[in-house]
Amino acid sequence: MGATPMSKEFDQRVTDFFAHYQDRGMKKWAGFFLSDHTAMINKETRQKSVPDRAEMSREECGKVLGEAFGNQRSVAVQLKEVDENGDRPEEIVDFVQGYAEDKVVIGEHVIALDDLRCVLLLSD
């Protein structure tokens, strides 16, 4: 069986295509990164939104909280907890409302004293 004029034309187009085709190399694979790999890259490149403050002892935290409570001054509190990315939650900024056993009430937050990383007295 002989080749039809249409199949010869098709064969010629295929031959021409591959003769002039330029592979884009790694560019074509850029969209295939794994989500874990992308998350790792993002973690390395992004800046921490809440900086780590110097950790204070429970006694140091208690002194600052006592001064803030006695003088009706606000505080900024950083907790020890971190999320799965190693980032800290936003600092709690408010007035010390009071104490309850091993907890302190700052604004509407009830926080265990052992969960405090740093307490800063703010100038009002």
CSV table of C-alpha atoms in Angstrom, one decimal:
chain,number,residue,atom,x,y,z
A,1,MET,CA,0.0,0.0,0.0
A,2,GLY,CA,1.4,3.4,-0.9
A,3,ALA,CA,1.3,6.6,1.1
A,4,THR,CA,-1.4,9.0,0.3
A,5,PRO,CA,-0.6,12.6,-0.4
A,6,MET,CA,-2.3,13.6,2.9
A,7,SER,CA,-0.1,11.2,5.0
A,8,LYS,CA,3.0,12.5,3.2
A,9,GLU,CA,2.0,16.1,4.1
A,10,PHE,CA,1.5,15.0,7.8
A,11,ASP,CA,4.8,13.2,7.9
A,12,GLN,CA,6.5,16.3,6.5
A,13,ARG,CA,4.9,18.5,9.2
A,14,VAL,CA,6.0,16.1,11.9
A,15,THR,CA,9.5,16.1,10.5
A,16,ASP,CA,9.6,19.9,10.3
A,17,PHE,CA,8.2,20.3,13.8
A,18,PHE,CA,10.9,18.1,15.4
A,19,ALA,CA,13.6,19.6,13.2
A,20,HIS,CA,12.8,23.1,14.6
A,21,TYR,CA,11.6,22.2,18.1
A,22,GLN,CA,13.5,23.8,21.0
A,23,ASP,CA,13.0,22.2,24.3
A,24,ARG,CA,12.5,24.7,27.2
A,25,GLY,CA,14.4,22.5,29.5
A,26,MET,CA,13.7,23.0,33.2
A,27,LYS,CA,11.3,25.9,32.6
A,28,LYS,CA,8.5,23.5,31.8
A,29,TRP,CA,8.9,21.7,35.1
A,30,ALA,CA,8.7,24.8,37.3
A,31,GLY,CA,5.0,24.3,38.0
A,32,PHE,CA,5.6,20.8,39.4
A,33,PHE,CA,7.3,21.5,42.7
A,34,LEU,CA,5.9,19.6,45.6
A,35,SER,CA,3.8,21.6,48.1
A,36,ASP,CA,6.2,20.5,50.9
A,37,HIS,CA,9.2,21.8,48.9
A,38,THR,CA,7.4,25.1,48.2
A,39,ALA,CA,6.5,25.5,51.9
A,40,MET,CA,10.1,24.9,52.9
A,41,ILE,CA,11.3,27.6,50.4
A,42,ASN,CA,8.7,30.0,51.6
A,43,LYS,CA,9.6,29.4,55.2
A,44,GLU,CA,13.3,30.1,54.4
A,45,THR,CA,12.6,33.3,52.4
A,46,ARG,CA,9.9,35.0,54.5
A,47,GLN,CA,10.7,37.1,57.4
A,48,LYS,CA,9.2,36.4,60.8
A,49,SER,CA,6.2,38.7,61.4
A,50,VAL,CA,6.7,38.7,65.2
A,51,PRO,CA,10.3,38.9,66.3
A,52,ASP,CA,11.5,36.7,69.2
A,53,ARG,CA,12.0,38.7,72.3
A,54,ALA,CA,14.5,37.7,75.1
A,55,GLU,CA,12.9,35.2,77.3
A,56,MET,CA,12.2,36.3,80.9
A,57,SER,CA,11.9,34.3,84.0
A,58,ARG,CA,8.6,33.8,85.7
A,59,GLU,CA,9.7,36.2,88.5
A,60,GLU,CA,10.7,38.9,86.0
A,61,CYS,CA,7.4,38.6,84.3
A,62,GLY,CA,5.6,38.8,87.6
A,63,LYS,CA,7.5,42.0,88.6
A,64,VAL,CA,6.6,43.8,85.3
A,65,LEU,CA,2.9,42.6,85.5
A,66,GLY,CA,2.7,43.8,89.1
A,67,GLU,CA,4.1,47.3,88.2
A,68,ALA,CA,1.7,47.5,85.3
A,69,PHE,CA,-1.3,46.5,87.4
A,70,GLY,CA,-0.4,48.9,90.2
A,71,ASN,CA,0.3,51.9,87.9
A,72,GLN,CA,-2.5,51.2,85.4
A,73,ARG,CA,-0.1,50.9,82.5
A,74,SER,CA,-0.4,48.6,79.5
A,75,VAL,CA,1.9,45.7,78.6
A,76,ALA,CA,2.9,43.8,75.5
A,77,VAL,CA,3.0,40.1,76.2
A,78,GLN,CA,4.8,37.5,74.0
A,79,LEU,CA,3.8,33.9,74.6
A,80,LYS,CA,6.1,30.8,74.5
A,81,GLU,CA,3.9,29.0,72.0
A,82,VAL,CA,4.8,28.7,68.3
A,83,ASP,CA,2.9,27.4,65.3
A,84,GLU,CA,3.9,24.6,62.9
A,85,ASN,CA,6.1,27.1,61.0
A,86,GLY,CA,8.0,28.2,64.1
A,87,ASP,CA,6.2,31.6,64.1
A,88,ARG,CA,4.8,33.2,67.3
A,89,PRO,CA,1.3,34.6,67.6
A,90,GLU,CA,0.8,38.3,67.7
A,91,GLU,CA,1.7,39.9,71.0
A,92,ILE,CA,-1.1,40.7,73.4
A,93,VAL,CA,-1.2,44.4,74.1
A,94,ASP,CA,-3.6,45.6,76.8
A,95,PHE,CA,-4.0,46.4,80.5
A,96,VAL,CA,-3.5,43.9,83.3
A,97,GLN,CA,-7.0,43.3,84.8
A,98,GLY,CA,-5.8,41.1,87.7
A,99,TYR,CA,-4.5,37.7,88.8
A,100,ALA,CA,-6.2,34.4,89.4
A,101,GLU,CA,-4.0,31.7,91.1
A,102,ASP,CA,-1.2,31.0,88.5
A,103,LYS,CA,-2.9,33.0,85.8
A,104,VAL,CA,-3.0,36.6,84.8
A,105,VAL,CA,-5.8,38.4,83.1
A,106,ILE,CA,-4.7,40.8,80.4
A,107,GLY,CA,-7.6,42.5,78.6
A,108,GLU,CA,-9.9,39.6,77.8
A,109,HIS,CA,-7.1,37.0,77.8
A,110,VAL,CA,-6.6,34.6,80.7
A,111,ILE,CA,-2.9,33.4,80.5
A,112,ALA,CA,-1.0,30.9,82.6
A,113,LEU,CA,2.1,32.5,84.0
A,114,ASP,CA,4.2,29.6,82.7
A,115,ASP,CA,3.1,30.4,79.1
A,116,LEU,CA,4.6,33.9,79.3
A,117,ARG,CA,7.9,34.4,77.3
A,118,CYS,CA,8.3,38.2,77.7
A,119,VAL,CA,6.4,41.0,79.2
A,120,LEU,CA,7.2,44.6,78.3
A,121,LEU,CA,5.9,47.6,80.2
A,122,LEU,CA,4.6,50.1,77.6
A,123,SER,CA,4.9,53.9,78.0
A,124,ASP,CA,1.5,55.5,77.8
